[in-house]
Every structure is written in structure tokens, then in C-alpha cells.
mmCIF file of N, CA, C and O in Angstrom:
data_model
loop_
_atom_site.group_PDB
_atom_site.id
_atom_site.type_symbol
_atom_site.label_atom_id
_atom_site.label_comp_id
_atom_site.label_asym_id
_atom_site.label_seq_id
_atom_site.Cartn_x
_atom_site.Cartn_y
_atom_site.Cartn_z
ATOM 1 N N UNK K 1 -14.225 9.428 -1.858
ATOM 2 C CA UNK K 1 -14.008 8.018 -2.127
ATOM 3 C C UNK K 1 -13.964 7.750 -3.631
ATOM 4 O O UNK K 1 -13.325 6.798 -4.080
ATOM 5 N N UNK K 2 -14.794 8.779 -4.570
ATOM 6 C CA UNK K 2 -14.520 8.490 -5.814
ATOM 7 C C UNK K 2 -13.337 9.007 -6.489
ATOM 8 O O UNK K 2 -13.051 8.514 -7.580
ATOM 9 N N UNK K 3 -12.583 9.960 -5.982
ATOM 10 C CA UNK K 3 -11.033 9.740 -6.294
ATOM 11 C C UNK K 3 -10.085 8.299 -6.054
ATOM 12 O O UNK K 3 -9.458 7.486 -6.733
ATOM 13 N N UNK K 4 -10.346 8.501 -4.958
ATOM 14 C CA UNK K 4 -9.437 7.556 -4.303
ATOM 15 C C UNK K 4 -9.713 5.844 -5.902
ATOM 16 O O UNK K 4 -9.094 5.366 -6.853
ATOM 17 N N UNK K 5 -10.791 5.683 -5.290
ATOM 18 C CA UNK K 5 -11.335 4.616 -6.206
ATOM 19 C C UNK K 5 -10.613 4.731 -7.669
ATOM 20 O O UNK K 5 -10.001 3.831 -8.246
ATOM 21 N N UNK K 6 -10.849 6.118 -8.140
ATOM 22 C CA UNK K 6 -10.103 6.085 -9.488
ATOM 23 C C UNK K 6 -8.686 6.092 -9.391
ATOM 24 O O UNK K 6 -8.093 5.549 -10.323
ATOM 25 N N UNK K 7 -7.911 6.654 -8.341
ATOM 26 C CA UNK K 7 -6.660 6.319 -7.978
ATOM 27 C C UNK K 7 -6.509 4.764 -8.368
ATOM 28 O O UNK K 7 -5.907 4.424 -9.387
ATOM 29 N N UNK K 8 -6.832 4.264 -7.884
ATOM 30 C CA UNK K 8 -6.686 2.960 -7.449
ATOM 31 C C UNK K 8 -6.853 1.944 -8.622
ATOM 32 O O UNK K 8 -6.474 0.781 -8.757
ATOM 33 N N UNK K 9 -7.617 2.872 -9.493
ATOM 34 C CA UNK K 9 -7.532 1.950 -10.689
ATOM 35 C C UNK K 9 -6.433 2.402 -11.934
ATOM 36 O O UNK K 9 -6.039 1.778 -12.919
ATOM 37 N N UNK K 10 -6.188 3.503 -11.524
ATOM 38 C CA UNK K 10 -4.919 3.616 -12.132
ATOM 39 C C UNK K 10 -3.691 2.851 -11.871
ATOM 40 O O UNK K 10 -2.966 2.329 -12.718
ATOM 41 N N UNK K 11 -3.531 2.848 -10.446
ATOM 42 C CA UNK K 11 -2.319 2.093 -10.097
ATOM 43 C C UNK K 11 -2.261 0.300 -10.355
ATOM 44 O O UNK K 11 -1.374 -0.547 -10.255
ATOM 45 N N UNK K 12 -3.427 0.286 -10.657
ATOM 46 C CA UNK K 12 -3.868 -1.184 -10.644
ATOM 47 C C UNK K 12 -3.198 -1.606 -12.219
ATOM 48 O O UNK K 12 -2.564 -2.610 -12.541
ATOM 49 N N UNK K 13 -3.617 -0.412 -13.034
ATOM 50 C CA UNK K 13 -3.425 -0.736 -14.169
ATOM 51 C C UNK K 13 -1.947 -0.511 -14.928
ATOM 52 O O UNK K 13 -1.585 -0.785 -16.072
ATOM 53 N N UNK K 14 -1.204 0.146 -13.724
ATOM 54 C CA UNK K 14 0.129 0.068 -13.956
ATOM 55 C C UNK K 14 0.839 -0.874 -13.410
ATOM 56 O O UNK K 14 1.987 -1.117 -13.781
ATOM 57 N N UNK K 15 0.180 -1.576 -12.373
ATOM 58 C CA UNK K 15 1.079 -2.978 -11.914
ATOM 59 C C UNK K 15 1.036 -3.832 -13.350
ATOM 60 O O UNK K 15 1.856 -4.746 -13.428
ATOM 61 N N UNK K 16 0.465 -3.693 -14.087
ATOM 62 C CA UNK K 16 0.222 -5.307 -15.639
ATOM 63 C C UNK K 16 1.818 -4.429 -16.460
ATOM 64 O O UNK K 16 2.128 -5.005 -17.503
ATOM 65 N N UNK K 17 2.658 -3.334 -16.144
ATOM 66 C CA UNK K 17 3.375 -2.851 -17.200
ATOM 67 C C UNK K 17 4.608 -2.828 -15.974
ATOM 68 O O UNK K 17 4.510 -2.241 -14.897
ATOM 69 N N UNK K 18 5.961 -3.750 -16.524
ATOM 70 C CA UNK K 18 7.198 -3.641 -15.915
ATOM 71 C C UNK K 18 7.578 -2.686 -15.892
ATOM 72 O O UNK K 18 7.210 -1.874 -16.742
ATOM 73 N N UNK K 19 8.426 -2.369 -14.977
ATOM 74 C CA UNK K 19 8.944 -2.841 -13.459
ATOM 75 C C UNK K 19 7.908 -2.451 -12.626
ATOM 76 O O UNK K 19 7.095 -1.528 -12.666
ATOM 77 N N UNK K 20 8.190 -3.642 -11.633
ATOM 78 C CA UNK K 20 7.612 -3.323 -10.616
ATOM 79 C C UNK K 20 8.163 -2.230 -9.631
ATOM 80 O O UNK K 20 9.278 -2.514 -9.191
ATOM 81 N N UNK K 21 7.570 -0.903 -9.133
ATOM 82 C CA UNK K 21 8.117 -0.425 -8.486
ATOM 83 C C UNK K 21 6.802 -0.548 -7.116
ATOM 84 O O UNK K 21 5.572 -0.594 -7.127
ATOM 85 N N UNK K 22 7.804 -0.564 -6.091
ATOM 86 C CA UNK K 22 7.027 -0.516 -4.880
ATOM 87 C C UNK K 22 6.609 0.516 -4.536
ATOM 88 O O UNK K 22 5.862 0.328 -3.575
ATOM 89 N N UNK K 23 6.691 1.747 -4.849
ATOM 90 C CA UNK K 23 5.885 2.927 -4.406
ATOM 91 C C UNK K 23 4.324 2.639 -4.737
ATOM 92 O O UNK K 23 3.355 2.839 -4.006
ATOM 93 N N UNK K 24 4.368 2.021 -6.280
ATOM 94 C CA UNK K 24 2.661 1.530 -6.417
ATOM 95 C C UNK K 24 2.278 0.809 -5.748
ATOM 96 O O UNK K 24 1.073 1.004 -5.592
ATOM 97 N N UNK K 25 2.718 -0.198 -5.065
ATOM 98 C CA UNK K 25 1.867 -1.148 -4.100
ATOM 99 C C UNK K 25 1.611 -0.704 -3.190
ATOM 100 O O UNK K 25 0.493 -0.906 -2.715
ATOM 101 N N UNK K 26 2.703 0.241 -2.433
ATOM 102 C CA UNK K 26 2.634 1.189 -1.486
ATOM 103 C C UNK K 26 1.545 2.177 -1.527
ATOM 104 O O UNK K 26 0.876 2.314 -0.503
ATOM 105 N N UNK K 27 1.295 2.823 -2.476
ATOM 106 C CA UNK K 27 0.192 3.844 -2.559
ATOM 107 C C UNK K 27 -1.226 3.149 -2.905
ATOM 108 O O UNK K 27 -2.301 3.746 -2.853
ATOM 109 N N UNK K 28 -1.029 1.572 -3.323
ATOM 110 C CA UNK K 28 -2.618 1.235 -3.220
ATOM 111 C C UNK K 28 -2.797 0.363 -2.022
ATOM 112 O O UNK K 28 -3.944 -0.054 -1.863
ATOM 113 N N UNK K 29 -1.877 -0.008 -1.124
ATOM 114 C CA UNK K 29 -2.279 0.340 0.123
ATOM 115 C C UNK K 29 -2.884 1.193 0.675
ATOM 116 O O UNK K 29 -3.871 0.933 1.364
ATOM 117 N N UNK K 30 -2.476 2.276 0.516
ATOM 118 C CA UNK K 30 -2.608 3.347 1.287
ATOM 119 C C UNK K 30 -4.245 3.470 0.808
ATOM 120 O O UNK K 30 -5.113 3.434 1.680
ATOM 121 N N UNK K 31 -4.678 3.644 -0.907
ATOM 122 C CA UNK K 31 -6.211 4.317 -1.229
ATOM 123 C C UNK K 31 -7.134 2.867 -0.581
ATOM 124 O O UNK K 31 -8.222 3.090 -0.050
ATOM 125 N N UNK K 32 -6.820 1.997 -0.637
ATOM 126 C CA UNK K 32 -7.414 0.514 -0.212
ATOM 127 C C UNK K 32 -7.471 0.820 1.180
ATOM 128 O O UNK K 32 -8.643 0.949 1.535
ATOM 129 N N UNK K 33 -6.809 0.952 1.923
ATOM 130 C CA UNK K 33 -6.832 0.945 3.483
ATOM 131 C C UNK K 33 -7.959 2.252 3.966
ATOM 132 O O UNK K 33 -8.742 2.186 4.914
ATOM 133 N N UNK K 34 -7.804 3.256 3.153
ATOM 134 C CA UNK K 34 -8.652 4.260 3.575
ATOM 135 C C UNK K 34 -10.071 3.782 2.792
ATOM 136 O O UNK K 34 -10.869 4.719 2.775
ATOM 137 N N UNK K 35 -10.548 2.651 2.188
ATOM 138 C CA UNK K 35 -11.268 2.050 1.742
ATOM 139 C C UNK K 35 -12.195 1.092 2.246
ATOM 140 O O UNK K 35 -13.180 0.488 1.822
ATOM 141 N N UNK K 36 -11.489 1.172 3.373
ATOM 142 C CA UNK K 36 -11.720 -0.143 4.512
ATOM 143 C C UNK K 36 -11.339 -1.429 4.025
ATOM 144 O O UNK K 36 -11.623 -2.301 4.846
ATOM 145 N N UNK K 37 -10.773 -1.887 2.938
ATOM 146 C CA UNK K 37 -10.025 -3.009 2.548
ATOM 147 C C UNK K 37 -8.745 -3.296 3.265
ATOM 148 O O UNK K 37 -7.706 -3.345 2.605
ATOM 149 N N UNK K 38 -8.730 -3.455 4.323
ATOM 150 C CA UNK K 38 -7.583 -3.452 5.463
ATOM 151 C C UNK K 38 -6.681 -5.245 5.032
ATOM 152 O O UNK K 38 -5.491 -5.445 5.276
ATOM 153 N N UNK K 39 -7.451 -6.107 4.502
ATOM 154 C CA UNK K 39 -6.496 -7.428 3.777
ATOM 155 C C UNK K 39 -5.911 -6.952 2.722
ATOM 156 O O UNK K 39 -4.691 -7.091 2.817
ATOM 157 N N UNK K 40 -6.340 -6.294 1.458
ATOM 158 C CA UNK K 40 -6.025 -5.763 0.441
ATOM 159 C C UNK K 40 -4.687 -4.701 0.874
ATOM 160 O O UNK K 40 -3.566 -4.865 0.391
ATOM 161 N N UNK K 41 -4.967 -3.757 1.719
ATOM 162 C CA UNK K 41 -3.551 -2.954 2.116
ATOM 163 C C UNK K 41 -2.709 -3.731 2.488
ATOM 164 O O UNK K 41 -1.508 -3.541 2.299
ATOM 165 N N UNK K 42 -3.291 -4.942 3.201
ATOM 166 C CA UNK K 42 -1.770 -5.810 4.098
ATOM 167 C C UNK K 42 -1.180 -6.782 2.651
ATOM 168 O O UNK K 42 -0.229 -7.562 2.694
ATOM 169 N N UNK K 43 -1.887 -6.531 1.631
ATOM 170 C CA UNK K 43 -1.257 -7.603 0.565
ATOM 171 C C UNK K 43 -0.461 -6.610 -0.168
ATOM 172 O O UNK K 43 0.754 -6.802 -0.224
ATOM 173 N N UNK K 44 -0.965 -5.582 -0.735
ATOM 174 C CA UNK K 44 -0.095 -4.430 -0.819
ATOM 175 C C UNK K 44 1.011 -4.088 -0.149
ATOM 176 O O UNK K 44 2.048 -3.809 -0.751
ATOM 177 N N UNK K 45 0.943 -4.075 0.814
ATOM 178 C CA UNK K 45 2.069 -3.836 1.396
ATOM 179 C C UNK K 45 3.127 -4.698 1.551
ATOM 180 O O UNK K 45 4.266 -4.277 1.351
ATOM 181 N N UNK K 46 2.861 -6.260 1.998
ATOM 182 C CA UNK K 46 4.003 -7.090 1.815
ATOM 183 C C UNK K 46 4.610 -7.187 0.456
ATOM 184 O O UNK K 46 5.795 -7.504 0.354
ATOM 185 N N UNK K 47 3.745 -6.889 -0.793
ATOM 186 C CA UNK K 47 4.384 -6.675 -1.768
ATOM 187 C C UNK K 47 5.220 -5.275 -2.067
ATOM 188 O O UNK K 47 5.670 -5.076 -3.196
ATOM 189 N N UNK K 48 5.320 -4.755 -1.486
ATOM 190 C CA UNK K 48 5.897 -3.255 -1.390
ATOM 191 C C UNK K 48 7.413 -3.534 -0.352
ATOM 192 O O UNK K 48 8.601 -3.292 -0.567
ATOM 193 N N UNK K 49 6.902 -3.965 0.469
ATOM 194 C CA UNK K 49 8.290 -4.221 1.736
ATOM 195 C C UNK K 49 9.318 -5.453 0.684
ATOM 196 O O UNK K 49 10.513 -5.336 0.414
ATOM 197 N N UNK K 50 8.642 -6.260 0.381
ATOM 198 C CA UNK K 50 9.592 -7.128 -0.666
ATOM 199 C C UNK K 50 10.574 -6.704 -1.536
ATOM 200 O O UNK K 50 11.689 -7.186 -1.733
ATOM 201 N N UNK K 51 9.828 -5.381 -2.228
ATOM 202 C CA UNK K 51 10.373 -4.898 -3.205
ATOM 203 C C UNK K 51 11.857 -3.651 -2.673
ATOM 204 O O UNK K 51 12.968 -3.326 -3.091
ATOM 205 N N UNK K 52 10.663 -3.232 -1.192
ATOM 206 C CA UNK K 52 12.007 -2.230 -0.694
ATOM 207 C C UNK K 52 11.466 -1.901 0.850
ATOM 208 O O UNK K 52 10.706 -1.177 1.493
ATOM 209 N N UNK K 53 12.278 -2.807 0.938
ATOM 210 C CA UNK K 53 12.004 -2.752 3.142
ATOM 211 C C UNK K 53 11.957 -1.713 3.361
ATOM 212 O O UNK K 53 11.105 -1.561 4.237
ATOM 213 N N UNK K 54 12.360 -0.857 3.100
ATOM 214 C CA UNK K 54 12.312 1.226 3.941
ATOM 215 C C UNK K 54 10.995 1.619 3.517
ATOM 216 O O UNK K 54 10.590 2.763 3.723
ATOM 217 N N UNK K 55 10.157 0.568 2.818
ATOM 218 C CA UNK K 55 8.926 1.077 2.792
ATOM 219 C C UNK K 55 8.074 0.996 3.818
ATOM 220 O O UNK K 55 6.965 1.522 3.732
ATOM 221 N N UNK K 56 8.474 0.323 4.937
ATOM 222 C CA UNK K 56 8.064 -0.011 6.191
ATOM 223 C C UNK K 56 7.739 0.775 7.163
ATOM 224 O O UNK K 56 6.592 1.070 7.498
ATOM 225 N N UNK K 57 9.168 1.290 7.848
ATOM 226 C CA UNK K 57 9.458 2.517 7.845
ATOM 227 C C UNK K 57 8.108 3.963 7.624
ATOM 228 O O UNK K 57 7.436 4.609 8.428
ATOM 229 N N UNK K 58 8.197 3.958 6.527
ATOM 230 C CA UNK K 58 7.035 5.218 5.759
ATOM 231 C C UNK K 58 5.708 4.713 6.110
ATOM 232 O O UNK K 58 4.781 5.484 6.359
ATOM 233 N N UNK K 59 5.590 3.451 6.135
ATOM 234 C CA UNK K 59 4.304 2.816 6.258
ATOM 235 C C UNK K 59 3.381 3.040 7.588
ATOM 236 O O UNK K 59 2.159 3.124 7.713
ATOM 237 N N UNK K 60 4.653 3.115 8.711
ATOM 238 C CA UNK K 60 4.768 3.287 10.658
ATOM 239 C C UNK K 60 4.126 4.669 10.478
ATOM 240 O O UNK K 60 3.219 4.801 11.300
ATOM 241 N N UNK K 61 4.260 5.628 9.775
ATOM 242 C CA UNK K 61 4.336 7.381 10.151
ATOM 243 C C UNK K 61 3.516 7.604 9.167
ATOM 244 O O UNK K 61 3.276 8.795 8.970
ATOM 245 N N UNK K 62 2.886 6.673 8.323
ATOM 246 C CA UNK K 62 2.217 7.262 7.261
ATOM 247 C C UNK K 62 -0.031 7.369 7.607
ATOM 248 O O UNK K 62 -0.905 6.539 7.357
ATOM 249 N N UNK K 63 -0.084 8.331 8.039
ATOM 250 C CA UNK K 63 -2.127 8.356 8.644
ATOM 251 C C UNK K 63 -2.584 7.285 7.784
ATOM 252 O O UNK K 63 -3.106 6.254 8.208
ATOM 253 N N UNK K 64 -2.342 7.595 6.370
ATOM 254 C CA UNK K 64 -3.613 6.751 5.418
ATOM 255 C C UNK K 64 -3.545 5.131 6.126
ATOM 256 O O UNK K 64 -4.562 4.448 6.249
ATOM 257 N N UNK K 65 -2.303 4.710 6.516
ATOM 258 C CA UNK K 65 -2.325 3.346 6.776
ATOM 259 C C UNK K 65 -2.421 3.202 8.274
ATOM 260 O O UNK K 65 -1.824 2.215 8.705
ATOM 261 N N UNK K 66 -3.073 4.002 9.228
ATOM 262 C CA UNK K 66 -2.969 3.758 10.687
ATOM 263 C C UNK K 66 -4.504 2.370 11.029
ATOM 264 O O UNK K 66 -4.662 1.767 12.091
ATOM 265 N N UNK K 67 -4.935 2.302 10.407
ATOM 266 C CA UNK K 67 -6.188 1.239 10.534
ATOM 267 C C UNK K 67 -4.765 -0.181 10.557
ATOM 268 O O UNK K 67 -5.068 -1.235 11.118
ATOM 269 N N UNK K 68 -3.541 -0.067 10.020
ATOM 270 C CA UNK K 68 -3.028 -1.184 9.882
ATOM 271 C C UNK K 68 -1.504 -1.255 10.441
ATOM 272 O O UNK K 68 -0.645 -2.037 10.033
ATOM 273 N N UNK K 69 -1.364 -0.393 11.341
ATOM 274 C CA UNK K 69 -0.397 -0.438 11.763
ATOM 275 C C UNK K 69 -0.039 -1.269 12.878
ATOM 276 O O UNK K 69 1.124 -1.671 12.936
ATOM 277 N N UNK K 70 -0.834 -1.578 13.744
ATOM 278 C CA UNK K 70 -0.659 -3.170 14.438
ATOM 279 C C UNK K 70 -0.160 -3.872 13.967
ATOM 280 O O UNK K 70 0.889 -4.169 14.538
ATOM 281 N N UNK K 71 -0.505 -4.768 12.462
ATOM 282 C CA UNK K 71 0.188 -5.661 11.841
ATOM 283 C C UNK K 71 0.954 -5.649 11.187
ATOM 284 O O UNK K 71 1.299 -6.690 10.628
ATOM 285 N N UNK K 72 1.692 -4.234 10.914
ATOM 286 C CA UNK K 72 3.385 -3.875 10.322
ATOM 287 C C UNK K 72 4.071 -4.145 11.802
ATOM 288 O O UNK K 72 5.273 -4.318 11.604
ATOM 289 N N UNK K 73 3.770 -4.245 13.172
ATOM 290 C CA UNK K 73 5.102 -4.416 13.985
ATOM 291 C C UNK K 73 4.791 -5.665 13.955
ATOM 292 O O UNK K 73 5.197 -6.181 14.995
ATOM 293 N N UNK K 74 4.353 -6.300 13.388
ATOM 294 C CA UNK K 74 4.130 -7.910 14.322
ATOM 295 C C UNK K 74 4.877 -8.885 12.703
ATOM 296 O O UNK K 74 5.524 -9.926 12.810
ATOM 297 N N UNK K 75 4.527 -8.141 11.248
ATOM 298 C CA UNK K 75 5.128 -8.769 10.202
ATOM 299 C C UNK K 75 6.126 -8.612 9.794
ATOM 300 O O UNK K 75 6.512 -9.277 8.833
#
């Protein structure tokens, strides 16, 4: 968990520097969700699908995010 955590603050600290790319929102979904922050992944993630819907897709087949995969078919 203390990777992940430092993951997470890396990516955090690359969302404040343009462009936005959605793979980062995408991947702090992913360390957040295995975090048990299951609102935090779903905010992540709609910001990720915004940026590039086929992230959706990856999101369905991806383990780290299965705590939240109920609410990718329903959003």
C-alpha cells in the first residue's frame, strides 16, 4: 500500500502540468480503487472516459478496478 500511495502522489502531481492525458486518471483510479477509495476511482474514471471513451473498455477487463465495475455498465 505504500507504493501504491506513492504512486498516487505522483500522478496527482502530474495532473497540475498540461495536457491532460487520461491514462493518469485512469491509473489513479486504478491505485485509489485498490485503496478502497471506490468514489475517488469513479471520479477518476469519468474523468478518464471524457478524455478517451476506449478507456472504458480497459477499465471492464482491468482486476485493479473490479470493486467498481458494476458502476462502469450502468455510467
Amino acid at each position: 500500500a505504500v507504493a501504491i500511495g506513492a504512486a498516487r502522489g505522483i500522478l496527482l502531481d502530474a495532473l497540475s502540468h498540461p495536457p491532460e492525458e487520461p491514462i493518469i486518471y485512469y491509473n489513479l483510479a486504478c491505485y485509489v480503487c485498490q485503496l478502497g477509495e471506490l468514489k475517488a476511482a469513479k471520479d477518476h474514471l469519468k474523468q478518464a472516459f471524457a478524455l478517451d471513451p476506449s478507456c472504458r473498455l480497459l477499465a471492464l477487463d482491468d482486476k485493479d478496478l473490479e470493486p467498481v465495475w458494476d458502476s462502469l455498465t450502468t455510467a
